Short mmCIF file of C-alpha atoms and ligand atoms in Angstrom, two decimals:
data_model
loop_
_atom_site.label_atom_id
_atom_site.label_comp_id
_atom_site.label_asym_id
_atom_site.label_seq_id
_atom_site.Cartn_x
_atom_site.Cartn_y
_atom_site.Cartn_z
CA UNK A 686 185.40 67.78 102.58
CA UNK A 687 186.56 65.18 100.13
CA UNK A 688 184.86 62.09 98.72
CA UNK A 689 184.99 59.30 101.16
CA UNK A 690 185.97 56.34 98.74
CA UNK A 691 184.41 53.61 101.01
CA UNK A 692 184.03 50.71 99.78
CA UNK A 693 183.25 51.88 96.72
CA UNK A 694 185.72 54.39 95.16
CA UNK A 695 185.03 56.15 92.08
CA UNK A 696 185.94 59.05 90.65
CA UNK A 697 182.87 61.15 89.70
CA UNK A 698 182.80 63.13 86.70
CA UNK A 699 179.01 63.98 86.07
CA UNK A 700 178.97 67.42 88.33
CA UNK A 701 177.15 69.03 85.12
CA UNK A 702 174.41 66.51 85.60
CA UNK A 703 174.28 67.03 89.48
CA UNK A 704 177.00 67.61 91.93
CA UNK A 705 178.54 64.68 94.30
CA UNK A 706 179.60 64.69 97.14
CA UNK A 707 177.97 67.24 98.96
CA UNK A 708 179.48 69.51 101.64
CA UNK A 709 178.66 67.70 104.91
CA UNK A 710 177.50 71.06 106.21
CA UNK A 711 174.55 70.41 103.74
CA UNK A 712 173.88 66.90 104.98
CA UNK A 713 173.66 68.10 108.43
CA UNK A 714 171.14 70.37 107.97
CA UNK A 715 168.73 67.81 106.14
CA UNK A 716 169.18 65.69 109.01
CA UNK A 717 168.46 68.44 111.26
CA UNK A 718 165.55 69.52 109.92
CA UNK A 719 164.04 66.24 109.93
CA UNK A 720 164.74 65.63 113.20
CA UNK A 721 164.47 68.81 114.68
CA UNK A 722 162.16 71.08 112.91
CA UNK A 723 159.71 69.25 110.86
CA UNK A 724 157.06 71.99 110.44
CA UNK A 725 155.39 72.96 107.67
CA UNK A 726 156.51 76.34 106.60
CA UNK A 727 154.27 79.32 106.15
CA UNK A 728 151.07 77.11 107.37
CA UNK A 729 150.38 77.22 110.79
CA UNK A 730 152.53 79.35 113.30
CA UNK A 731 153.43 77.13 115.83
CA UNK A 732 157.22 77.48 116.55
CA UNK A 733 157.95 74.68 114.73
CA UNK A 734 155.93 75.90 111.54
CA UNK A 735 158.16 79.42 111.88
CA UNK A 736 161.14 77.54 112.51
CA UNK A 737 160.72 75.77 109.10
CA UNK A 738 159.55 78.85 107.46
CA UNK A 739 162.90 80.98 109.14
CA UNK A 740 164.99 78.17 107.34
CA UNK A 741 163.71 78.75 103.90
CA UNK A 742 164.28 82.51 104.23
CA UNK A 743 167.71 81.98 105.21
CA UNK A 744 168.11 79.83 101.95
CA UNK A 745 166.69 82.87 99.95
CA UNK A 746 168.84 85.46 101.65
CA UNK A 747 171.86 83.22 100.96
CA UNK A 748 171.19 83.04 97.15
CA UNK A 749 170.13 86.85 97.22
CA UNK A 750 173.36 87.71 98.56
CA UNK A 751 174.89 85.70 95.60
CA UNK A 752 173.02 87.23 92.46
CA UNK A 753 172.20 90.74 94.15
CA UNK A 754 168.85 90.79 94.58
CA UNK A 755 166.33 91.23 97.28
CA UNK A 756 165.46 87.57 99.04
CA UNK A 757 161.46 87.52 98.56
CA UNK A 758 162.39 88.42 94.41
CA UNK A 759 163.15 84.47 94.40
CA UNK A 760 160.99 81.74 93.81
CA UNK A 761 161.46 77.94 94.60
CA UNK A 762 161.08 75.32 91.98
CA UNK A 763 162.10 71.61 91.66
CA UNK A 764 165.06 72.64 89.32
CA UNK A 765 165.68 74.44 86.64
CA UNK A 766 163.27 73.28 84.16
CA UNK A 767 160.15 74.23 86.30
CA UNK A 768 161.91 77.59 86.53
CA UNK A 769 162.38 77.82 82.99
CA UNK A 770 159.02 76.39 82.01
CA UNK A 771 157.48 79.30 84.27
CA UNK A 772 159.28 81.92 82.33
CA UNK A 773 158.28 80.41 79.12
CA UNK A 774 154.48 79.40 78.86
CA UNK A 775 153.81 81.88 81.99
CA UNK A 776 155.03 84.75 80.19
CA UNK A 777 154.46 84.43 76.34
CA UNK A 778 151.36 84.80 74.02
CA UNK A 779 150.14 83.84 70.60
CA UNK A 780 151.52 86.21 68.34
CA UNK A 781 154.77 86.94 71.07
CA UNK A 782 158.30 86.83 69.48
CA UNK A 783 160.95 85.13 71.26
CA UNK A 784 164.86 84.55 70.38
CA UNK A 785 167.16 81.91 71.96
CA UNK A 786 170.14 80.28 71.00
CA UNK A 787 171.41 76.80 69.13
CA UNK A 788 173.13 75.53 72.07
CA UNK A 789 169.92 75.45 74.40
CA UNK A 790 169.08 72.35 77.17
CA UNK A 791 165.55 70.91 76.14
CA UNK A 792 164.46 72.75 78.81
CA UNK A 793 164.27 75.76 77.17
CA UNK A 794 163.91 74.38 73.84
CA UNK A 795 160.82 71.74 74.34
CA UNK A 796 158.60 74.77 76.06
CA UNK A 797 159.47 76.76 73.02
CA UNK A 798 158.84 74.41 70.73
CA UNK A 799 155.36 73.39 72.39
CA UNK A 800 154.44 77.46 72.76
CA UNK A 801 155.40 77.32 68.62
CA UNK A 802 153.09 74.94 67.92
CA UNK A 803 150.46 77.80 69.82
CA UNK A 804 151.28 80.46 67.83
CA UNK A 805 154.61 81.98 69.37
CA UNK A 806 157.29 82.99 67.07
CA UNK A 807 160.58 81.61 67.68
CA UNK A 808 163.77 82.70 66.51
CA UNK A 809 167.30 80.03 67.03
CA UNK A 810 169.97 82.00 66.69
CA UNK A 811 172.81 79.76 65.71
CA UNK A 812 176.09 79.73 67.19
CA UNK A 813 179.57 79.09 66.28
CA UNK A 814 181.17 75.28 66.10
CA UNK A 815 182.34 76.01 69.92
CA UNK A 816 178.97 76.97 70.94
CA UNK A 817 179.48 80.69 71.31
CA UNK A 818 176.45 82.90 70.60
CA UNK A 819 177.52 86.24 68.82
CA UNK A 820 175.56 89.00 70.32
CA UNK A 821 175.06 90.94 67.47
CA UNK A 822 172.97 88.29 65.99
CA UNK A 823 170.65 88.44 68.86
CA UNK A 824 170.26 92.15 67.87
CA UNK A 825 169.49 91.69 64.33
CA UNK A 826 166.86 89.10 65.19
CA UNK A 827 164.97 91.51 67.76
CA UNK A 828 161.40 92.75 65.76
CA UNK A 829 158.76 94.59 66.98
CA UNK A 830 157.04 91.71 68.47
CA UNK A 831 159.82 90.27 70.32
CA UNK A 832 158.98 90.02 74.13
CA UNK A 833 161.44 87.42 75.71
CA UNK A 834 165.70 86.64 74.82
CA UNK A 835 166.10 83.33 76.61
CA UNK A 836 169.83 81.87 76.75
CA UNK A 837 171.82 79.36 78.74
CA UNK A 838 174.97 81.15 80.78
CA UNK A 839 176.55 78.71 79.81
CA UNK A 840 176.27 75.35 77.75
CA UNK A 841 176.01 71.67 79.65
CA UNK A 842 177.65 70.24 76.84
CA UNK A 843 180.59 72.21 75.77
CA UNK A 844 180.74 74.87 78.72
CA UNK A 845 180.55 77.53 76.51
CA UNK A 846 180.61 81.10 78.68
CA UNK A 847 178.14 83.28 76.50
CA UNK A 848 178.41 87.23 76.95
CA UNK A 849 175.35 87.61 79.25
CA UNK A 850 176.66 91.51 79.83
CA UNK A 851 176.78 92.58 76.56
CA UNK A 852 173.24 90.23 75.43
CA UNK A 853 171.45 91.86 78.72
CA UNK A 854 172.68 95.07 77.43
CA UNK A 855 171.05 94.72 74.71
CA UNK A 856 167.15 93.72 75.67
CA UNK A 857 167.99 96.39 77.93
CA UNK A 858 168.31 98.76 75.47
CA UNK A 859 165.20 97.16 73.28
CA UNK A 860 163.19 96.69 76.10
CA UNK A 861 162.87 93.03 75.63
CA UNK A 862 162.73 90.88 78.63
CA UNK A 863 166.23 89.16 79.24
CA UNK A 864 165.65 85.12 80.65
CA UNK A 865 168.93 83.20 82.02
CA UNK A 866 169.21 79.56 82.15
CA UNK A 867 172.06 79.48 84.87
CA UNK A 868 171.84 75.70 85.70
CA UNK A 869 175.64 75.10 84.95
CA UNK A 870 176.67 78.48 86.34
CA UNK A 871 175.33 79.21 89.85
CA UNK A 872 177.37 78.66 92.40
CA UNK A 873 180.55 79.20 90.09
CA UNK A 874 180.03 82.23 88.01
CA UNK A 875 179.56 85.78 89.40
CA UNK A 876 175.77 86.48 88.75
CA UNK A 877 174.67 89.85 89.36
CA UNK A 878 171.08 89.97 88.35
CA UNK A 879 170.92 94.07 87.99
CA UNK A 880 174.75 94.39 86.02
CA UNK A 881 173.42 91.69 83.72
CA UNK A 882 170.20 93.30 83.01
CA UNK A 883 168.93 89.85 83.76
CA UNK A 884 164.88 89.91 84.02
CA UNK A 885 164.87 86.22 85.01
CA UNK A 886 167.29 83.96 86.39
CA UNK A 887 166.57 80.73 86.39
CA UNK A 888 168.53 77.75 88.14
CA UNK A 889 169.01 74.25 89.77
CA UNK A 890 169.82 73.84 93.44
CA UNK A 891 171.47 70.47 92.96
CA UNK A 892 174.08 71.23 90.61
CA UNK A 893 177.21 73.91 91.93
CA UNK A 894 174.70 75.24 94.44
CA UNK A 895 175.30 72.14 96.62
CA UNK A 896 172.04 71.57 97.17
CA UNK A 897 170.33 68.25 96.85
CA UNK A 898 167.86 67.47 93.89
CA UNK A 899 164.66 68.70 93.89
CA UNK A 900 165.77 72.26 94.60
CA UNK A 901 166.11 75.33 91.98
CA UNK A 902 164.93 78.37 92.05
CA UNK A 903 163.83 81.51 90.17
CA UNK A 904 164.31 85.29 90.52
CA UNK A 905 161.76 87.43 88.96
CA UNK A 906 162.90 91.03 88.20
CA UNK A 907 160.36 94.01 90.54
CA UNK A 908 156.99 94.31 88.63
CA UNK A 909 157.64 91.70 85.71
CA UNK A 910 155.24 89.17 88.36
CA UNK A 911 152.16 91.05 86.98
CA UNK A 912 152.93 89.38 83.67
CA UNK A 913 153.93 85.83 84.56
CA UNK A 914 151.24 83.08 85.15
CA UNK A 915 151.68 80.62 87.66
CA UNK A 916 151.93 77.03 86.46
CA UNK A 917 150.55 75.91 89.36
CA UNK A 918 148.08 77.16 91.95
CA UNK A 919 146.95 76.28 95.39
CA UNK A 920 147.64 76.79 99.10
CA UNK A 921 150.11 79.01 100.12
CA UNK A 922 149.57 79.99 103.34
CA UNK A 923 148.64 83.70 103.01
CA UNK A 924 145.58 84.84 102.66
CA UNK A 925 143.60 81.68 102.81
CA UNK A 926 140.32 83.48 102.92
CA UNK A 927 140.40 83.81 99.39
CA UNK A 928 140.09 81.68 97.05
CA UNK A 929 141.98 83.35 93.96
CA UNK A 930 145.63 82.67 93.91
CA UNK A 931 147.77 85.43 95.95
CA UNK A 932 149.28 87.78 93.44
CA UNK A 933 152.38 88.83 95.31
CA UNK A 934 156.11 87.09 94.73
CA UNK A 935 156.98 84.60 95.62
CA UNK A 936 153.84 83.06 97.10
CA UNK A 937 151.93 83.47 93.44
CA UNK A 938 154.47 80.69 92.49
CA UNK A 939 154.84 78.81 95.36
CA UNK A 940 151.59 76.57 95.86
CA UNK A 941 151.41 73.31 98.00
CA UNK A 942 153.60 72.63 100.79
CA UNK A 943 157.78 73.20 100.13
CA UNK A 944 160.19 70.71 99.74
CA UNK A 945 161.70 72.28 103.48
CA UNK A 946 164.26 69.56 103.80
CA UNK A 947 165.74 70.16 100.06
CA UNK A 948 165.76 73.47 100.74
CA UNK A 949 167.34 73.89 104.22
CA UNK A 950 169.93 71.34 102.28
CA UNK A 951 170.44 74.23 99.44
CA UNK A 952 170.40 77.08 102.09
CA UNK A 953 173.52 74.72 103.32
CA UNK A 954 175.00 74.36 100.27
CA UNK A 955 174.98 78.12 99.18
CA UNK A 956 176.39 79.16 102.76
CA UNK A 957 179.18 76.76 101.38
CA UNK A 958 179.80 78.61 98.18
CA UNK A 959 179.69 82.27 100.13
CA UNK A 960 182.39 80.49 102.78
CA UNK A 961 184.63 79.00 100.22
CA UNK A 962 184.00 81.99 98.29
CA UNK A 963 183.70 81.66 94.57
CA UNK A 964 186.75 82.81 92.87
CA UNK A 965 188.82 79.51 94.73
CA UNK A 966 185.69 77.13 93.71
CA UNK A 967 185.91 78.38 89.84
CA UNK A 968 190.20 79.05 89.95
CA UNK A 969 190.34 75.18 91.03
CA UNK A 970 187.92 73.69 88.75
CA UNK A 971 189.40 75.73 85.87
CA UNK A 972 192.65 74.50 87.15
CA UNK A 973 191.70 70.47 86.95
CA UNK A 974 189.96 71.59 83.80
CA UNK A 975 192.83 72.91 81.54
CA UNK A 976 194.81 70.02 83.02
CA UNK A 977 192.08 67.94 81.52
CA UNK A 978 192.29 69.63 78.34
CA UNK A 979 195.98 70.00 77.83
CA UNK A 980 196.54 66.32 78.74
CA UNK A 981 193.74 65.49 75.93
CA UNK A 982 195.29 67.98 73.41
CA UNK A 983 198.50 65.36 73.42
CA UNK A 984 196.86 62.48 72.65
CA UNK A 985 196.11 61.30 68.91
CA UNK A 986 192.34 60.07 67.81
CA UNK A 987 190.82 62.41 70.42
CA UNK A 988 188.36 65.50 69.12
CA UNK A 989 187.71 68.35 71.40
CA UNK A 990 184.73 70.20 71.24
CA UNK A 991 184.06 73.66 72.78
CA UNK A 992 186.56 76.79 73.41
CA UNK A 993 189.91 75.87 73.42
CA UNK A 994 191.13 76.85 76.59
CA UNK A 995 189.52 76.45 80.00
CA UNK A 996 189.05 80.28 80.59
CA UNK A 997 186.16 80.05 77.85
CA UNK A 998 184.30 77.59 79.63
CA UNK A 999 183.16 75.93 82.76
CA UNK A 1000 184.40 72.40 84.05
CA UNK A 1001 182.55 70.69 81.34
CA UNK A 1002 184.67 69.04 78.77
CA UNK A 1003 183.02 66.77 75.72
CA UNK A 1004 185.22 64.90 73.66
CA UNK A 1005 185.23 61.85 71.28
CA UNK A 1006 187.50 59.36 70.42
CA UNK A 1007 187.96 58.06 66.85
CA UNK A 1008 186.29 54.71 66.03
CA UNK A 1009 184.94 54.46 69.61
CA UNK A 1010 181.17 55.44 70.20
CA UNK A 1011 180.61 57.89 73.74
CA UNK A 1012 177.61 54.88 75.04
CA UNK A 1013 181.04 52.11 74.52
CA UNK A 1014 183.48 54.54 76.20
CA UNK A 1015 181.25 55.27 79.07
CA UNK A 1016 180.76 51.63 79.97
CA UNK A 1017 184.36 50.66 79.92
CA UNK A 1018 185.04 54.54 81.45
CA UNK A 1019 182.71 53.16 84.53
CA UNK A 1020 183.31 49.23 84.25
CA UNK A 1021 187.05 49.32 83.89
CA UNK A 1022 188.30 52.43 85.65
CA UNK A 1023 184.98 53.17 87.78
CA UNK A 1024 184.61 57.05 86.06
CA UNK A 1025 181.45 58.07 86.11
CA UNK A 1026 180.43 60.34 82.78
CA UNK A 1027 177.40 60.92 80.77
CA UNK A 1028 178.10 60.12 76.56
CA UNK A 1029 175.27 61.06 74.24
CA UNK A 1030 173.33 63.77 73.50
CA UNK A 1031 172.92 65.43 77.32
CA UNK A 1032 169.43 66.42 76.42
CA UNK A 1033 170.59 69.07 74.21
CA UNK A 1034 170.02 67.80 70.54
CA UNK A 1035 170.27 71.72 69.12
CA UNK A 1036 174.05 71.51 70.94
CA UNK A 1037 174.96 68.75 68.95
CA UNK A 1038 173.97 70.02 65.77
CA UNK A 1039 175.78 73.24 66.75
CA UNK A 1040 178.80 71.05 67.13
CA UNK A 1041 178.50 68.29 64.59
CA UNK A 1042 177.86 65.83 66.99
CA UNK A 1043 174.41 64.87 66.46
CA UNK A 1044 173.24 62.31 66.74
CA UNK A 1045 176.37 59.61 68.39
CA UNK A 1046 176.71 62.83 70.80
CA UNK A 1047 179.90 63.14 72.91
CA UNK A 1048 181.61 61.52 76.17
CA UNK A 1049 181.07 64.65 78.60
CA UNK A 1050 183.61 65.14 81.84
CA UNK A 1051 182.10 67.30 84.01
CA UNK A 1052 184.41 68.44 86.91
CA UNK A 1053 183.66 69.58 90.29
CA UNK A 1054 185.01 71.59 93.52
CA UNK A 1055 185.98 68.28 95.21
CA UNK A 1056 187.76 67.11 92.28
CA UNK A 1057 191.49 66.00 92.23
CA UNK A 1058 194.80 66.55 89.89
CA UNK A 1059 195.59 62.73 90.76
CA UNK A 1060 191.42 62.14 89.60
CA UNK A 1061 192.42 63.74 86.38
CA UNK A 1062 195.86 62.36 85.82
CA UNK A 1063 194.14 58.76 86.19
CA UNK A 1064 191.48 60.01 83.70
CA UNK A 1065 193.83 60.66 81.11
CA UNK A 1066 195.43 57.33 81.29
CA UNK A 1067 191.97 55.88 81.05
CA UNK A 1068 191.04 57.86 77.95
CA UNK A 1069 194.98 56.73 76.41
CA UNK A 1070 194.16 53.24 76.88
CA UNK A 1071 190.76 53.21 74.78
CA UNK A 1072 192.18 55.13 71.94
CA UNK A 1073 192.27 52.64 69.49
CA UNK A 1074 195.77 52.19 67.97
CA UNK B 658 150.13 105.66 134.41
CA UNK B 659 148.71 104.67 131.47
CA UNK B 660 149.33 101.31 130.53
CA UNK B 661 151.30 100.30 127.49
CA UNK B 662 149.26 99.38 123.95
CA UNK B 663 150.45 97.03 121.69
CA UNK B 664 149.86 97.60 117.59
CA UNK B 665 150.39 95.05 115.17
CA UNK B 666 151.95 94.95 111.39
CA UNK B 667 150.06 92.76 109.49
CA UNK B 668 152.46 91.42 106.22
CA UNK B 669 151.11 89.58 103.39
CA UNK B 670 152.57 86.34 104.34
CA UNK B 671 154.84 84.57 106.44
CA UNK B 672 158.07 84.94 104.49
CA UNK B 673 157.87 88.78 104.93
CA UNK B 674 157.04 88.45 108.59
CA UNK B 675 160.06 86.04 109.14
CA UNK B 676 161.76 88.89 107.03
CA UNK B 677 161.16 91.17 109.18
CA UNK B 678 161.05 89.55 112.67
CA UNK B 679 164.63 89.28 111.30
CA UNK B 680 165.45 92.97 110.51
CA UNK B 681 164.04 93.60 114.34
CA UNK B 682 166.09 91.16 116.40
CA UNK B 683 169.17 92.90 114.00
CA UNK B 684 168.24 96.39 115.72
CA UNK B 685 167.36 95.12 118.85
CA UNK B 686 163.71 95.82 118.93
CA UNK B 687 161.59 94.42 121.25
CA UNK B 688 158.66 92.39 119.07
CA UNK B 689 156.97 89.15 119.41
CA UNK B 690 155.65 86.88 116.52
CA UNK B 691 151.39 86.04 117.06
CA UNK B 692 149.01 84.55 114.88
CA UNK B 693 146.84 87.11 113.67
CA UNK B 694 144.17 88.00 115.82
CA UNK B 695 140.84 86.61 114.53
CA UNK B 696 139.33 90.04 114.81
CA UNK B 697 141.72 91.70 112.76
CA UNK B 698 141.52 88.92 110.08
CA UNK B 699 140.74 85.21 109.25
CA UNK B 700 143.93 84.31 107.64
CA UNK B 701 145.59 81.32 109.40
CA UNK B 702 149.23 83.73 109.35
CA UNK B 703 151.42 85.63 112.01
CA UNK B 704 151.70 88.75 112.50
CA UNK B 705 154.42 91.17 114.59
CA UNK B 706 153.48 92.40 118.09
CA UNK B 707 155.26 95.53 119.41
CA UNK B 708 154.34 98.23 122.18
CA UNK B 709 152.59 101.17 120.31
CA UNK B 710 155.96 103.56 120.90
CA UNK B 711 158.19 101.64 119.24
CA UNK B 712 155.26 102.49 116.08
CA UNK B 713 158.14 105.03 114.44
CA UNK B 714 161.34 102.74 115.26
CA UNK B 715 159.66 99.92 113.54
CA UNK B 716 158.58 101.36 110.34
CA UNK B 717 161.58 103.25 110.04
CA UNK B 718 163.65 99.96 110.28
CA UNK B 719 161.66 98.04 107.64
CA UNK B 720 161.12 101.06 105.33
CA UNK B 721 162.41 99.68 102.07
CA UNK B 722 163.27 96.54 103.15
CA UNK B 723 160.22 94.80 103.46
CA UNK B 724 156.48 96.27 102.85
CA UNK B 725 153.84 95.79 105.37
CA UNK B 726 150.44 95.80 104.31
CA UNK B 727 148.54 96.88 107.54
CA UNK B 728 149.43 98.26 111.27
CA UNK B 729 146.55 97.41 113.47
CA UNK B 730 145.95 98.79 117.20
CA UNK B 731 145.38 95.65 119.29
C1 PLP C 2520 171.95 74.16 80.60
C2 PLP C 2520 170.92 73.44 81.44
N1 PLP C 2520 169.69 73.93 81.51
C3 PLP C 2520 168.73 73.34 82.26
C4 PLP C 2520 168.98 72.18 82.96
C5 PLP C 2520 167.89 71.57 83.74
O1 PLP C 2520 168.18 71.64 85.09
P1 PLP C 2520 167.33 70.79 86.15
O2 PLP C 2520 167.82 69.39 86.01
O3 PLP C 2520 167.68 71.43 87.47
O4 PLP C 2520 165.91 70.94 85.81
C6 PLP C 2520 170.28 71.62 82.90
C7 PLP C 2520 170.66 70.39 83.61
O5 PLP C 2520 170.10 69.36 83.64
C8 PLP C 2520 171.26 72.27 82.12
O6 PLP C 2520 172.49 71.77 82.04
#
């Protein structure tokens, strides 16, 4: 499927933020749902009820098939964050030791920082100017306290790839729990939760998991449940003669009725990743992005953060131009050639400071799957006719 | 003859039922989905009725794929 430009054509560059258009595959079955199905999963076992409730297992066997792990190991969340925030203040105590990196979204960094201000220890391990973390430094920082390494897969402002093998190897080896923030990765990256080492995946539904938004998701390694609060408790369905909170995955996390129609749009959208399979989803977008970067690379007054060649880094490019702030660019970026970006600081302060671009921040181009060459060749002629001469 | 009995496996909530409702219609046993009978327990879920001979095929087919927590003669 490609964009239908409308009435309104534009050319949209904020995948990293959330992912547009969506496969129509993952329209259709909202709509379906909602005017088909309607039940309330899990609640009251009327066909319609298990109908619902057979949808949302089919979205967790789809994303099990992806990462390698067993269906009923995932939980859903709203996105990301509420995955991450789980992992974070469910898992770790006053006196607990935890390391993450310098190029981390606030939504691994705020929970830390609260849980700091409770008595956690937190180690930042910084990272180079392109945002890679240096896995050796994660080992020197592990003490006998440490409990939890939390790290993106990779960074929403400069697409940095980090080593997740060789970093799960490690916790592996130190018996530390290993959390991944996989929000810009899913869906394009090969994620195999037990070659990793990964303890906890977490991720957003919306981004390259086609999804809409309100859906993410985490997986929670066999056993590691028994240490992980819930953040929030209530019904669930099962065993509703009691009134403590079900201890078993992934009800324990999975209170109040489901957003069903998000998620038989995600179950959608991840049957749309396994069918265009993701080697042709990531060898395209890496194609439009070293396209992207090599066309930037020619022009003069243009910095370019991040690894240098698309290989190092997912379709996420942030650049600046000289004498030109990212909020100005934007505007004339959406005003004057209808591009939509995000400029500023992509709620990831510690990233810019990694980079040296706190606190104007960058322009960010985030590519996606439905993406053009012509898109990007237009692009470039945008970003030549705001360099200042 | 004796007529047939029918057992139940009792799961601890509906996604593992669906789970493995879905691991029975793969192998093409014969099952049916029914709330849990009040006797058995007060939770509002569903359980998975099957004749009591196909007892063997069906734990067999969900052993290590999903855990039951009770089989109940009905
Ligand atoms: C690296 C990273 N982590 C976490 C998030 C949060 O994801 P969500 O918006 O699904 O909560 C995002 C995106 O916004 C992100 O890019």
């Amino acid at each position: 499927m490609q964009p239908d430009p409308g009435r309104d054509p534009i050319i949209y560059f904020d995948n990293a933020a959330t992912s547009w258009p969506k496969p129509a595959e993952m329209i259709e079955a909202m709509i379906r749902y909602n005017g088909m199905i309607g039940g309330s999963p899990g609640r009251s076992g009327h066909h319609r009820s298990l109908d619902a409730g057979r949808i949302i297992l089919e979205a967790r066997e789809a994303l099990a098939e992806l990462f390698g792990c067993d269906a009923l190991r995932i939980v859903f969340t709203k996105n990301a964050t509420e995955a991450l925030n789980i992992s974070l203040s469910g898992f770790l105590h006053t006196g607990d030791h935890v390391i993450t990196s310098s190029m981390e979204h606030n939504s691994v960094m705020r929970p830390l920082r609260f849980l700091e201000s409770r008595g956690v220890q937190l180690s930042v391990v910084p990272c180079s100017g392109a945002g890679l973390l240096n896995p050796d430094d994660v080992r020197t920082a592990i003490r006998s306290q440490t409990r939890l390494v939390v790290v993106s897969h990779a960074s929403n402002v400069t697409g940095t790839i980090q080593p997740l093998a060789e970093l799960g190897r490690i916790t592996r080896d130190h018996g530390v729990v290993f959390c991944v923030d996989a929000a810009q990765t899913a869906g394009v990256l090969p994620i195999r939760v037990d070659e990793m080492s990964i303890d906890l995946l977490a991720f957003s539904g919306h981004k390259s998991l086609f999804g809409p938004q309100g859906t993410g998701g985490l997986y929670i390694r066999e056993g590691l449940e028994k240490q992980i609060n819930p953040l929030v408790m209530g019904g669930t369905g099962s065993r509703s003669e009691f009134e403590r909170q079900p201890d078993f995955m992934p009800d324990k996390y999975e209170s109040g009725t489901p957003n069903t129609i998000g998620l038989a749009g995600l179950g959608a959208g991840v049957r749309f990743v396994l069918a265009e399979g993701m080697e042709a989803i990531r060898s395209k977008e890496k194609s439009l992005t070293e396209k992207f970067l090599q066309g930037l690379a020619s022009l003069q007054g243009i910095t370019i953060y991040g690894p240098p060649n698309a290989a190092g880094r997912t379709a996420v490019v942030s650049f600046n131009i000289t004498d030109v702030s990212p909020s100005e660019a934007a505007l004339e970026f959406d005003e004057r050639f209808r591009i939509m970006c995000r400029p500023g600081l992509h709620c990831a302060p510690a990233a810019h400071r990694t980079i040296g671009t706190f606190s104007q921040g960058t322009i960010r181009f985030g590519f996606g799957y439905f993406n053009t060459e012509e898109e990007i060749s237009l692009a470039l002629e945008s970003v030549r006719s705001l360099i200042k001469k | 003859m004796e007529t047939q009995r029918f057992i139940v496996f009792l799961f601890a909530s509906v996604s593992y039922t669906l789970k493995a409702e879905k691991i029975l219609k793969e192998q093409r046993i014969v099952h049916k989905l029914i709330p849990v009978p009040r006797h058995i327990s007060s939770d509002c879920g569903v359980c998975l009725r099957v004749t009591a001979d196909r007892r063997d095929a069906v734990e067999s087919a969900l052993q290590g794929r999903v855990k039951w927590e009770g089989i109940v003669l009905l």
